[in-house]
Tab-separated table of C-alpha atoms and ligand atoms in Angstrom:
chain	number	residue	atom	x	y	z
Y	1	UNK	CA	97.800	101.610	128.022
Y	2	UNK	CA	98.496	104.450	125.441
Y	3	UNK	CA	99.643	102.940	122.186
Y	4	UNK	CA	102.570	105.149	121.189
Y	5	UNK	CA	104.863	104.508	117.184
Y	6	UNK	CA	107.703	106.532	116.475
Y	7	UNK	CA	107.378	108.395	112.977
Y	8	UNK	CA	110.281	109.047	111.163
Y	9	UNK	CA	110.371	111.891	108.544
Y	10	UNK	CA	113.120	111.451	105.188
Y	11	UNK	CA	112.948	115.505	103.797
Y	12	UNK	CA	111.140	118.724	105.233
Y	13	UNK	CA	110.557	120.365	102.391
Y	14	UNK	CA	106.729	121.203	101.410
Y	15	UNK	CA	105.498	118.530	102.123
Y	16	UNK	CA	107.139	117.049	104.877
Y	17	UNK	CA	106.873	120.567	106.979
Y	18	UNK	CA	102.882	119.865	106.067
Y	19	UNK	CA	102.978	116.490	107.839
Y	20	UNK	CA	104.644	117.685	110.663
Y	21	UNK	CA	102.562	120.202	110.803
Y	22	UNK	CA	99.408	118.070	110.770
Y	23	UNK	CA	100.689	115.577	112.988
Y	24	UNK	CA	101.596	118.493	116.135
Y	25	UNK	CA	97.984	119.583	115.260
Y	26	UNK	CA	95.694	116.762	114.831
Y	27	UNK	CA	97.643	114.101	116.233
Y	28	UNK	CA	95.809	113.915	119.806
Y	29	UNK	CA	92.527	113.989	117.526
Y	30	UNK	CA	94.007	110.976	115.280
Y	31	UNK	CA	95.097	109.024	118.496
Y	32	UNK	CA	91.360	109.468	120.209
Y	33	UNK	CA	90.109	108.376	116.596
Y	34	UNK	CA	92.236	105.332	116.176
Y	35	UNK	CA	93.740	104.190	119.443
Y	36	UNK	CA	97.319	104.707	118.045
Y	37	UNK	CA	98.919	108.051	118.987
Y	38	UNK	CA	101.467	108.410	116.249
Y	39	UNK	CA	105.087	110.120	117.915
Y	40	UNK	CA	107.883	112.083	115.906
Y	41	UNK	CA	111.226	111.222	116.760
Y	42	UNK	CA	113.423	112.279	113.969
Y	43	UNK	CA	113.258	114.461	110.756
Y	44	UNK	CA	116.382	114.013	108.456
Y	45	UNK	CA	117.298	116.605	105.766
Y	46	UNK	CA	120.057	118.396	104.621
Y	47	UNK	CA	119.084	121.382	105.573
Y	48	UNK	CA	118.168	121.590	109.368
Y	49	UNK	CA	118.304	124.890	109.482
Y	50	UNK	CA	115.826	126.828	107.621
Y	51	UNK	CA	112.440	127.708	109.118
Y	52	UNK	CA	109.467	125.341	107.700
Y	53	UNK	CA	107.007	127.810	109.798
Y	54	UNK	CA	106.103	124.748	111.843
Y	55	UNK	CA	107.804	124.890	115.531
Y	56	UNK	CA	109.919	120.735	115.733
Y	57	UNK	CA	112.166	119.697	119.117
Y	58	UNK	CA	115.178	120.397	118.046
Y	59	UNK	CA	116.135	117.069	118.933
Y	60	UNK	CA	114.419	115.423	116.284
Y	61	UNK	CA	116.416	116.842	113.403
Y	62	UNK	CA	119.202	115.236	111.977
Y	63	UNK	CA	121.014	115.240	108.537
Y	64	UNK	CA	121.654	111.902	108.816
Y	65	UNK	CA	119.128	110.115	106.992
Y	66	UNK	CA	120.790	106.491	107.625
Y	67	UNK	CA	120.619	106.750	111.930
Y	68	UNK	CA	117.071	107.772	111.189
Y	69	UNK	CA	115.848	104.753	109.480
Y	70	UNK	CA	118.557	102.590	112.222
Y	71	UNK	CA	116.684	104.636	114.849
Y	72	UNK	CA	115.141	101.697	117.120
Y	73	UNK	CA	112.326	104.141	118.533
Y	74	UNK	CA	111.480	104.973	114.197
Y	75	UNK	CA	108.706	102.691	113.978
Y	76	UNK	CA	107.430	104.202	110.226
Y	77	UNK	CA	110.098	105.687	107.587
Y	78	UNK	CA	108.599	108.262	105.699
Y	79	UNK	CA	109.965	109.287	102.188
Y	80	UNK	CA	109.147	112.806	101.520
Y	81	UNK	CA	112.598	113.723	99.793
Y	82	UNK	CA	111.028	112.890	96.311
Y	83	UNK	CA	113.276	112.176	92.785
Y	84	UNK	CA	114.610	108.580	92.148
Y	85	UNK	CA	117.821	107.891	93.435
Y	86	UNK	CA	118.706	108.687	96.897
Y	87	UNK	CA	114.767	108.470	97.944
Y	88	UNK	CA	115.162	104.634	95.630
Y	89	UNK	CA	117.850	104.167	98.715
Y	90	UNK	CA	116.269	105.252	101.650
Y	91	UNK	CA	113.336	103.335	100.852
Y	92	UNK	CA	115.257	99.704	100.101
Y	93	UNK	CA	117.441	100.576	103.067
Y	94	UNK	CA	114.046	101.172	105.566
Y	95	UNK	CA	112.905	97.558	104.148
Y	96	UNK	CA	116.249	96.038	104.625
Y	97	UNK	CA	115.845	97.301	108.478
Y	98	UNK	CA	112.433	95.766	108.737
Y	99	UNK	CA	110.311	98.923	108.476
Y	100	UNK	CA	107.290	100.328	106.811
Y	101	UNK	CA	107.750	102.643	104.657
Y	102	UNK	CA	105.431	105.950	103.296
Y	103	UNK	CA	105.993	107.238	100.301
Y	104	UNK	CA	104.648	110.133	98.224
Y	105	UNK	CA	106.527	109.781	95.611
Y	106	UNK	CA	104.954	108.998	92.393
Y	107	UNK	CA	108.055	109.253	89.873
Y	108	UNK	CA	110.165	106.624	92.264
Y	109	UNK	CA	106.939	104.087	92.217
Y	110	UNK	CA	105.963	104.496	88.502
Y	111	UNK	CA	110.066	103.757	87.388
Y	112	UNK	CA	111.458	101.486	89.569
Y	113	UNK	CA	108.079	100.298	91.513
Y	114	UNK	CA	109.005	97.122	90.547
Y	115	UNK	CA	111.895	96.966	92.972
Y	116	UNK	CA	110.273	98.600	95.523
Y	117	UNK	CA	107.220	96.208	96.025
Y	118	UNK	CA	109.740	93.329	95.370
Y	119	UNK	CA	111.721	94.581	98.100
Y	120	UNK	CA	108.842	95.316	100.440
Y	121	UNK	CA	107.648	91.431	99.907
Y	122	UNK	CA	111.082	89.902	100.741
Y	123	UNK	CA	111.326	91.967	104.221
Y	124	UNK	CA	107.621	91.147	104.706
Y	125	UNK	CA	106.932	95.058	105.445
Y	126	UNK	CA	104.371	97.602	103.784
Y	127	UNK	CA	104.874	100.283	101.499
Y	128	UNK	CA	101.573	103.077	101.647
Y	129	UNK	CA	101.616	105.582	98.551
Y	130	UNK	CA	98.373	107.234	98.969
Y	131	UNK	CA	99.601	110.588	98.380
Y	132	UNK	CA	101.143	109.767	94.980
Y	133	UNK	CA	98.093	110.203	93.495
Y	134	UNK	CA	95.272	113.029	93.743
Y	135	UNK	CA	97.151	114.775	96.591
Y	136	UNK	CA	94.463	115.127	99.354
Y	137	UNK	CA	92.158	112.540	97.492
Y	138	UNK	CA	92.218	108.881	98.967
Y	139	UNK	CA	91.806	107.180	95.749
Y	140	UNK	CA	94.333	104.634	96.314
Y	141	UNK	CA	92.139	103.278	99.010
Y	142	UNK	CA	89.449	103.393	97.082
Y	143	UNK	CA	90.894	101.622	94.335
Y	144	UNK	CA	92.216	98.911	96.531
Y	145	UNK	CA	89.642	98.535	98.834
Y	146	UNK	CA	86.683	100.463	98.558
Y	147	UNK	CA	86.074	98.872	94.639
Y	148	UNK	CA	87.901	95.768	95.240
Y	149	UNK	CA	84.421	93.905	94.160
Y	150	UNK	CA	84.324	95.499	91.053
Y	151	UNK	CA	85.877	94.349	87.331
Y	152	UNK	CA	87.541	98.067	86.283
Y	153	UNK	CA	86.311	99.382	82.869
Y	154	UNK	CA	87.946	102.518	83.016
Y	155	UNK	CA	89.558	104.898	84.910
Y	156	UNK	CA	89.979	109.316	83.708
Y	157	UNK	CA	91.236	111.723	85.671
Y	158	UNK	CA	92.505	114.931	85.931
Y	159	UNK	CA	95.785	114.668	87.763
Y	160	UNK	CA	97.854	117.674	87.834
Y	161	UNK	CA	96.998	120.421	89.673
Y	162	UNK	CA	99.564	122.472	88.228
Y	163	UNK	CA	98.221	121.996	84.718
Y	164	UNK	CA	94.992	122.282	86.190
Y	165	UNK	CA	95.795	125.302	87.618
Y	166	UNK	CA	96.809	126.896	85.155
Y	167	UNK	CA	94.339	126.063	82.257
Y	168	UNK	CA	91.910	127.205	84.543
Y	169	UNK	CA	93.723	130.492	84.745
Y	170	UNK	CA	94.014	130.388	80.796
Y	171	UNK	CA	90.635	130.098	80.267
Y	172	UNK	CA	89.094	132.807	83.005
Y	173	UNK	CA	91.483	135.583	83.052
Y	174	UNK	CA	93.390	135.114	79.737
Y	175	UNK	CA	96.495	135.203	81.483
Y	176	UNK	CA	99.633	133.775	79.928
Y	177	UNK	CA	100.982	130.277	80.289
Y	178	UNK	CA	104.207	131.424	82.008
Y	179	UNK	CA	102.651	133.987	84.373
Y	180	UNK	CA	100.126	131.240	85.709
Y	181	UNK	CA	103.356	128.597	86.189
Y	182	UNK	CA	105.246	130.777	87.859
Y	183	UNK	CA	101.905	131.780	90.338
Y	184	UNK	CA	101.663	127.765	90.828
Y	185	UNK	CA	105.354	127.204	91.539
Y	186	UNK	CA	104.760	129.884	94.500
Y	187	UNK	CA	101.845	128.607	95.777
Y	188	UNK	CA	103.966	124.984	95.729
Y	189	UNK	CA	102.106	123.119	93.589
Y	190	UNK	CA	104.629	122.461	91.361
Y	191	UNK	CA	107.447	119.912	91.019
Y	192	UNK	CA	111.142	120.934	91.800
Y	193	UNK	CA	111.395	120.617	87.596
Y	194	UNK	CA	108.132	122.128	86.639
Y	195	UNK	CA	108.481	120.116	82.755
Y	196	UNK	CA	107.526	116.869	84.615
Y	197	UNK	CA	104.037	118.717	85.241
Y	198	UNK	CA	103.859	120.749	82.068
Y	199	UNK	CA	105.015	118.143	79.914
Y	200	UNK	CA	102.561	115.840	81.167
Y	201	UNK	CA	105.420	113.349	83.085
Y	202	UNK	CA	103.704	113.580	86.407
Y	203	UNK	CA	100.538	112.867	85.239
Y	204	UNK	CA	101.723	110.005	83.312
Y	205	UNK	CA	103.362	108.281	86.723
Y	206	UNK	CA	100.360	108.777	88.340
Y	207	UNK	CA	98.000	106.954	85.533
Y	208	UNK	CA	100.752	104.271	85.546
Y	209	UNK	CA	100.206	103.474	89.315
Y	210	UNK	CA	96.422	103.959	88.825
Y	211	UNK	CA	96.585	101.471	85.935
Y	212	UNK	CA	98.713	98.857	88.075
Y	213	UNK	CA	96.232	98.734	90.565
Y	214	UNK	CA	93.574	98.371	88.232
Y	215	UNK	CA	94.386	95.311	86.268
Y	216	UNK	CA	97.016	93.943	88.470
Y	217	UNK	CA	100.127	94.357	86.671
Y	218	UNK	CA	103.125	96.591	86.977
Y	219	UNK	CA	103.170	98.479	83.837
Y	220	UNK	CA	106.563	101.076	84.600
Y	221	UNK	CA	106.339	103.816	81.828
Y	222	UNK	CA	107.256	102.019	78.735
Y	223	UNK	CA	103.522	101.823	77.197
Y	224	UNK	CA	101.798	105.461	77.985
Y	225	UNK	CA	101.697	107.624	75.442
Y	226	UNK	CA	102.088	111.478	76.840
Y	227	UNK	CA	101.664	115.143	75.889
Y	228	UNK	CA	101.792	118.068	77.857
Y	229	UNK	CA	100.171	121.422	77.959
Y	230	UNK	CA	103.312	123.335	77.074
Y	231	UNK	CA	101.548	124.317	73.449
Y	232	UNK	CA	98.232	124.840	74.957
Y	233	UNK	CA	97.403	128.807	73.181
Y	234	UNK	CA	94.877	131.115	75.064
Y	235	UNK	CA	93.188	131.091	70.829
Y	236	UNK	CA	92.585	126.783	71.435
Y	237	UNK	CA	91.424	127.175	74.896
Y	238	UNK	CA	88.772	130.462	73.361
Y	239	UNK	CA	87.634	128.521	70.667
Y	240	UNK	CA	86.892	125.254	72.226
Y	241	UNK	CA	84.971	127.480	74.621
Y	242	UNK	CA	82.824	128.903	72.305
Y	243	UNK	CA	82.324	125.543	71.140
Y	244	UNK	CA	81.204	124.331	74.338
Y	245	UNK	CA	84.157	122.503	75.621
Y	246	UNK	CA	87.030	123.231	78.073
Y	247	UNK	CA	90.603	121.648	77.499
Y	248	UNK	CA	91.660	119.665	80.083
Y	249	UNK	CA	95.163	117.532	80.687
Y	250	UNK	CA	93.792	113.775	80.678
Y	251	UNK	CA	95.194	110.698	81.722
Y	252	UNK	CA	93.041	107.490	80.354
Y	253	UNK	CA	93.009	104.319	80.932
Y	254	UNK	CA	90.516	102.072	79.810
Y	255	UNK	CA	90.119	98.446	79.223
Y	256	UNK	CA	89.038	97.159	75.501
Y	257	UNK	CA	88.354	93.433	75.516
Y	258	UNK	CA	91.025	92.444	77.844
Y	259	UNK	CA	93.671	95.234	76.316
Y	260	UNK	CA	94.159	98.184	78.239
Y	261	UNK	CA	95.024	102.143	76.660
Y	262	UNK	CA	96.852	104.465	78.821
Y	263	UNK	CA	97.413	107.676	77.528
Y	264	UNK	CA	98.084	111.346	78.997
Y	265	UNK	CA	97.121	114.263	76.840
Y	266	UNK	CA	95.198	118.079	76.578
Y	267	UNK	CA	91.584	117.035	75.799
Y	268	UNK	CA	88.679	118.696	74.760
Y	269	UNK	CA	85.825	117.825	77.700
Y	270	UNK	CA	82.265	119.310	77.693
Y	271	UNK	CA	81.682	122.209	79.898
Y	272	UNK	CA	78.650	119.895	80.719
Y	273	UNK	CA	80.434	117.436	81.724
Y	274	UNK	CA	81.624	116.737	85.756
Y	275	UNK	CA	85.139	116.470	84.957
Y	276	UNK	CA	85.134	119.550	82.319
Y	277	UNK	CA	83.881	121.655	85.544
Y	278	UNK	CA	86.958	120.793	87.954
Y	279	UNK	CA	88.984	124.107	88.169
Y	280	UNK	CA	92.366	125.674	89.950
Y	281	UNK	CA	94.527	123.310	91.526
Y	282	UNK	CA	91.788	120.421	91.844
Y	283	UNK	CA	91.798	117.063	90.773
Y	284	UNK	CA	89.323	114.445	89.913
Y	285	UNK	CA	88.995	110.705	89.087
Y	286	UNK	CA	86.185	108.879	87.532
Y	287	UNK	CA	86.205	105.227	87.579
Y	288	UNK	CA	83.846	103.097	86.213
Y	289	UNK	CA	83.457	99.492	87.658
Y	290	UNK	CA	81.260	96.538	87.276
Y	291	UNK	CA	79.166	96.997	89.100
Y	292	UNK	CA	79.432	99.634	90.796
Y	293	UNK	CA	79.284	101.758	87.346
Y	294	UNK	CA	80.187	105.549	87.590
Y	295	UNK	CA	82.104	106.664	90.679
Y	296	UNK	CA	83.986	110.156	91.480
Y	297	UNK	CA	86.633	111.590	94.044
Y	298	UNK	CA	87.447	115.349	94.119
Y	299	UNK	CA	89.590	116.828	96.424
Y	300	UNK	CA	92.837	119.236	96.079
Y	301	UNK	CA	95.528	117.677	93.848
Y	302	UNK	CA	98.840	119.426	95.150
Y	303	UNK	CA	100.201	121.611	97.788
Y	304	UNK	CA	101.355	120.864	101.023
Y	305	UNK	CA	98.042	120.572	103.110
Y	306	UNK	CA	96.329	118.527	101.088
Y	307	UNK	CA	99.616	115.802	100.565
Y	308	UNK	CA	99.981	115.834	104.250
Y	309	UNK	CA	96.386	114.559	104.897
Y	310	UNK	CA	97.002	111.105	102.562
Y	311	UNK	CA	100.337	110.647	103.645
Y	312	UNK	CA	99.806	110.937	107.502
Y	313	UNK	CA	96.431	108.778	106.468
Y	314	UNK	CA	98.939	105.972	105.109
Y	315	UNK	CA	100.949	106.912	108.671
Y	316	UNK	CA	97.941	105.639	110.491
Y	317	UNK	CA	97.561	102.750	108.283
Y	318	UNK	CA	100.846	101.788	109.567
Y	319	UNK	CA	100.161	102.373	113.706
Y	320	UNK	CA	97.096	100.275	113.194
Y	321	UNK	CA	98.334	97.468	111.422
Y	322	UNK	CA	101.581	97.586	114.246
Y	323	UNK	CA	99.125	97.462	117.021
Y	324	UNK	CA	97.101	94.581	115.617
Y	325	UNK	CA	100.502	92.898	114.155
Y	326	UNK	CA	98.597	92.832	110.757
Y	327	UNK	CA	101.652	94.056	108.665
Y	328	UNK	CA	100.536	93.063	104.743
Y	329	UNK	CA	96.727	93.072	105.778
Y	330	UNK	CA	96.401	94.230	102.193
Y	331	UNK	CA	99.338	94.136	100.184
Y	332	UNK	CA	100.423	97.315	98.037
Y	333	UNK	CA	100.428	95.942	95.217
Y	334	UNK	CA	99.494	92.331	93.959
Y	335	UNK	CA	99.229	90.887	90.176
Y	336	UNK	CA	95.558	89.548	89.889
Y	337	UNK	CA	94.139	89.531	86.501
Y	338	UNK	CA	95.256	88.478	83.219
Y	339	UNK	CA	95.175	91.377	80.669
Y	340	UNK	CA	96.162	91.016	76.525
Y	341	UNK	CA	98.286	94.005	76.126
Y	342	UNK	CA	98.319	97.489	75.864
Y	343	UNK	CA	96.825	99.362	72.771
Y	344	UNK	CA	99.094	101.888	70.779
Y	345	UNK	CA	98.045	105.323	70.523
Y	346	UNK	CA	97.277	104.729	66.572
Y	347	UNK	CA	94.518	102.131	67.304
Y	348	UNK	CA	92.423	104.449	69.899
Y	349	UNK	CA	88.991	105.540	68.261
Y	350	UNK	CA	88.031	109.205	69.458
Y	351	UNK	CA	86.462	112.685	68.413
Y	352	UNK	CA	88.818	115.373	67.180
Y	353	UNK	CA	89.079	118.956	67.033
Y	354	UNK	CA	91.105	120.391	64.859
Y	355	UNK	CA	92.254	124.191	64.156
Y	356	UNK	CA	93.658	125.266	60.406
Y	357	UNK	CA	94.800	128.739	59.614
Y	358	UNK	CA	93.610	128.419	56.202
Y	359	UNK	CA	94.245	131.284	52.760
Y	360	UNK	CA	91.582	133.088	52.003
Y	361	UNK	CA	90.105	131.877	49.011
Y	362	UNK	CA	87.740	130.047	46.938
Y	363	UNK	CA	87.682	126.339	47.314
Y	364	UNK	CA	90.307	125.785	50.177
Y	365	UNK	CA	87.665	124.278	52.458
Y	366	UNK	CA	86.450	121.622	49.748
Y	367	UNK	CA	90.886	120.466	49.787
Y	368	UNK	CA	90.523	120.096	53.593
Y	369	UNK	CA	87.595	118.160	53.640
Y	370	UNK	CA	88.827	115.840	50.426
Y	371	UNK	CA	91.563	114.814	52.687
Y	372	UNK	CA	89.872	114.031	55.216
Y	373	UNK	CA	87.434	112.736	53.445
Y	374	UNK	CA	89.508	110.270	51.866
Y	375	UNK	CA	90.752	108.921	55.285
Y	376	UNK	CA	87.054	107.512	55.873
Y	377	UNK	CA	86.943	110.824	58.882
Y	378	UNK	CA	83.397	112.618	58.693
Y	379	UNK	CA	83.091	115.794	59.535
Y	380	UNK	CA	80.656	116.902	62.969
Y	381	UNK	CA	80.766	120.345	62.183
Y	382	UNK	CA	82.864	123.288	60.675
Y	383	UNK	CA	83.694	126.858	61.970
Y	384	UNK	CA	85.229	129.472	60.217
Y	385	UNK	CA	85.811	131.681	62.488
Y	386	UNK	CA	85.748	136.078	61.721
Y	387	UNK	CA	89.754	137.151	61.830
Y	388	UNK	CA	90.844	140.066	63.521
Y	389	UNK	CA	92.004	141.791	60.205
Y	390	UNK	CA	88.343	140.766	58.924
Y	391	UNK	CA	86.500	142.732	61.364
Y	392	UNK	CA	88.279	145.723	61.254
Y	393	UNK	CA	87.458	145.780	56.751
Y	394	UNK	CA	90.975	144.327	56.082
Y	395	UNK	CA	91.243	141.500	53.363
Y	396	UNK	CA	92.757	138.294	55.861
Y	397	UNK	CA	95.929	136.186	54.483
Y	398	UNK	CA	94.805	133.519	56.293
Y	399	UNK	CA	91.152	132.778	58.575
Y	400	UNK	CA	91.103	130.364	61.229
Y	401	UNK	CA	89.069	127.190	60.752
Y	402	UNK	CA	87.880	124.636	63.916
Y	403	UNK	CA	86.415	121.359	62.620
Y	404	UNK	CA	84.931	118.781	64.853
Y	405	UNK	CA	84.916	114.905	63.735
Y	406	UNK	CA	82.805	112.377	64.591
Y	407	UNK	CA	84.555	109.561	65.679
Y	408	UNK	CA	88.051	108.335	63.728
Y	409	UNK	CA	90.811	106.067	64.564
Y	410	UNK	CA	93.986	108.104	65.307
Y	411	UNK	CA	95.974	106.706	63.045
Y	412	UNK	CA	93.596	108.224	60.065
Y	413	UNK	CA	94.005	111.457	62.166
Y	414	UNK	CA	98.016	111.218	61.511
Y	415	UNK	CA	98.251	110.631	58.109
Y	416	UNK	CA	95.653	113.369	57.716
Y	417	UNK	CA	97.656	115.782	59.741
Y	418	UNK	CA	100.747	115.001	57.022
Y	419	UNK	CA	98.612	115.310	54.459
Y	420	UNK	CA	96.842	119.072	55.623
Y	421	UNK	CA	100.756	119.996	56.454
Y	422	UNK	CA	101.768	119.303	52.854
Y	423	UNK	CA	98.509	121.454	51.331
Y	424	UNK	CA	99.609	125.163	50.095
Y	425	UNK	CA	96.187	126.604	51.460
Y	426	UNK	CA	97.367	125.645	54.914
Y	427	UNK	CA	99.029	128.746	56.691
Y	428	UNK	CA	100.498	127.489	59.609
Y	429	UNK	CA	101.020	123.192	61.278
Y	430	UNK	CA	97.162	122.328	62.201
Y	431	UNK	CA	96.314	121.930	65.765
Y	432	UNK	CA	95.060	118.698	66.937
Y	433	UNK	CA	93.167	117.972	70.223
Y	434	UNK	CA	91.555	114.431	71.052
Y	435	UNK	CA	87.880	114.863	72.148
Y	436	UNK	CA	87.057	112.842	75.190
Y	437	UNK	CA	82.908	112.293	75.844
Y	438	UNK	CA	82.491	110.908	78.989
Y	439	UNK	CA	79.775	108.624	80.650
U	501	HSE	N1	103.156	118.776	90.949
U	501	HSE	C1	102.072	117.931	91.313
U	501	HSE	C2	100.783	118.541	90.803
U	501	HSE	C3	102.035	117.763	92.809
U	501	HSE	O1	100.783	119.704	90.408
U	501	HSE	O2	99.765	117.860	90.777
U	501	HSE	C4	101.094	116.710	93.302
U	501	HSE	O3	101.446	115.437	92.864
């Protein structure tokens, strides 16, 4: 007999229109695959109205997003309304009613996951966020299950294809910051507030669910230290070219002797490097295991094809496990390891580049390097770079300076920032950007 579950659908916006849309189109091809032939019945928003471009019964829509998840023919609530209240509700309320629940929604798992996986335990039910991380890239199976043999050393990925998007953009056709947001927004790779990408927010959810599953605690958002990409300047992105590197928005997380980092910032990554080469709207994710050692997934980070194919994935997860009654086969999330703490910011050990618009004269170089100097950070190399003024005979105010360090501990690299601030030979604040060598 055909195995039939009725899908229910919380929001047709981008995404949700893109799991419709792959559902109508592959869904005969998932049901031959599988042996569960997953069924719309209902699509809730507020707007019902609108054309999505994807042709729905009109009998399946509904602004009422509470019949939906009473529905006795929704098998599967799916969240696709993103933000953290009224999605927080749906979600509990699916739960309360005995249902699974998808979810793509990174912000709602990384504040108040807690709740959620609390919630999904007491009903006994599952909660599948595949697509709250890497967009089209399953690396929340992989995490869970593919490397579930493996002690995880680190995990660093690029995780915003917005910011991805646009560096990339930066970098190739020199085109300004707000030009290249405003082409991502349209192509809908952005979020409804486009700070949570630029600002490095977004990313910062998704390492905090990346570093939950990897040492088995729910960390929340209290310890990650972020930066955006807001201040990223066409001149950084140039020079750190020239250099050999490509600036990339980061999110680490590593483990040090039991205590784990997990920071989000712009980082300088060699144009050797795998991760230094992933470009446009692309994400990637290297974690390294024992034993596995060096792994890597690649696959679109945002837009509304490549979310649809993880969350409709997690929609199968949820037909198979109700036709073999094997609800919380794996659970979604599970404490399993002791860990010591996390590690502030100040005590991370990295390379740095840093850019000084120093005055032109004798001896400002030899004040630069005394200072840092002083703070035990050695010097990898130092660029003074030709000003525009320069090449066209003119006598400079101030030249642009890159230096690259050899390895420092950040804390050094703050007081030396104050210090360079405070010195009369330096023009302008000094640019800082945290090296990250890889492998
Ligand atoms: N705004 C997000 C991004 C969408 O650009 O990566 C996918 O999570």
């Amino acid at each position: 007999m055909r195995k039939e579950f009725g899908v229910g659908i919380i929001g047709f916006g981008t995404v949700g229109a893109g799991v419709v849309e792959c559902l109508l189109r592959n869904g005969e091809l998932i049901g031959r695959r599988t042996g569960v032939h997953p069924r719309i019945v209902r699509i809730a928003d507020l707007d019902i109205v609108s054309d999505r471009g994807v042709a729905v019964d009109p009998d399946w829509l509904t602004t009422d997003a509470a019949a939906l998840i009473a529905d006795p023919a929704v098998d599967v609530v799916v969240e696709l309304v993103g933000g953290t209240s009224a999605a927080l509700d749906f979600i509990l309320a699916a739960l309360a009613a005995g249902k699974p629940v998808v979810t793509a929604n990174k912000a709602l798992l990384a504040e108040h996951g807690d709740r959620v996986f609390e919630a999904a335990a007491a009903a006994r039910q599952d909660v599948f966020y595949e697509a709250s991380v890497g967009g089209g890239i399953p690396i929340i199976k992989a995490m869970r299950e593919g490397l579930v043999g493996n002690r995880i050393n680190s995990v660093v990925g690029i995780l915003n294809g917005t910011c991805n998007y646009i560096l990339t953009r930066m970098e190739a056709e020199g085109a300004p910051f707000d030009e290249v947001l405003a082409a991502a927004q349209a192509a809908g790779y952005a979020e409804a507030d486009s700070g949570f990408d630029i600002d490095g927010w977004d990313t910062a959810h998704k390492a905090s669910i990346i570093a939950s599953l990897a040492y088995g605690e729910w960390f929340g958002m209290k310890p990650l230290h972020v930066e955006g990409v807001r201040n990223i300047s066409l001149r950084d992105i140039r020079y750190a070219k020239r250099l050999g590197y490509r600036i990339k928005l980061l999110a680490v997380v590593r483990q040090e002797a039991g205590d784990v980092q997990i920071r989000v910032h712009p980082a300088l990554l060699s144009t050797d490097s795998m991760l230094g080469n992933v470009g446009g709207v692309f994400n990637a994710i290297m974690v390294c295991g024992d034993p596995v050692g060096e792994t890597l997934y690649y696959g679109r980070g945002a837009g509304r094809e490549a979310t649809a194919s993880a969350v409709v994935a997690d929609i199968l997860d949820v037909g198979l496990n109700l036709a073999a009654d094997s609800a919380r086969r794996i659970e979604a999330f599970r404490p399993h390891e002791g860990f010591g703490g996390i590690i502030p910011i100040e005590r991370i050990r990295t390379r740095y580049y840093l850019r000084l618009q120093l005055v032109n004269r004798p001896g400002v170089l030899c004040r630069v390097a005394r200072v840092l100097g002083d703070l035990d950070i050695s010097l990898a190399s130092v660029n003074q770079q030709e000003s525009d003024e320069a090449a066209e005979g003119m006598e400079p105010a101030a030249v642009p300076v890159v230096i690259l360090t050899h390895e420092a501990c950040e804390k050094d690299m703050q007081s030396a920032l104050v210090q360079l601030r405070e010195l009369d030979v330096v023009a302008e604040p000094p640019v800082m950007l945290r090296i990250e060598d890889l492998g």
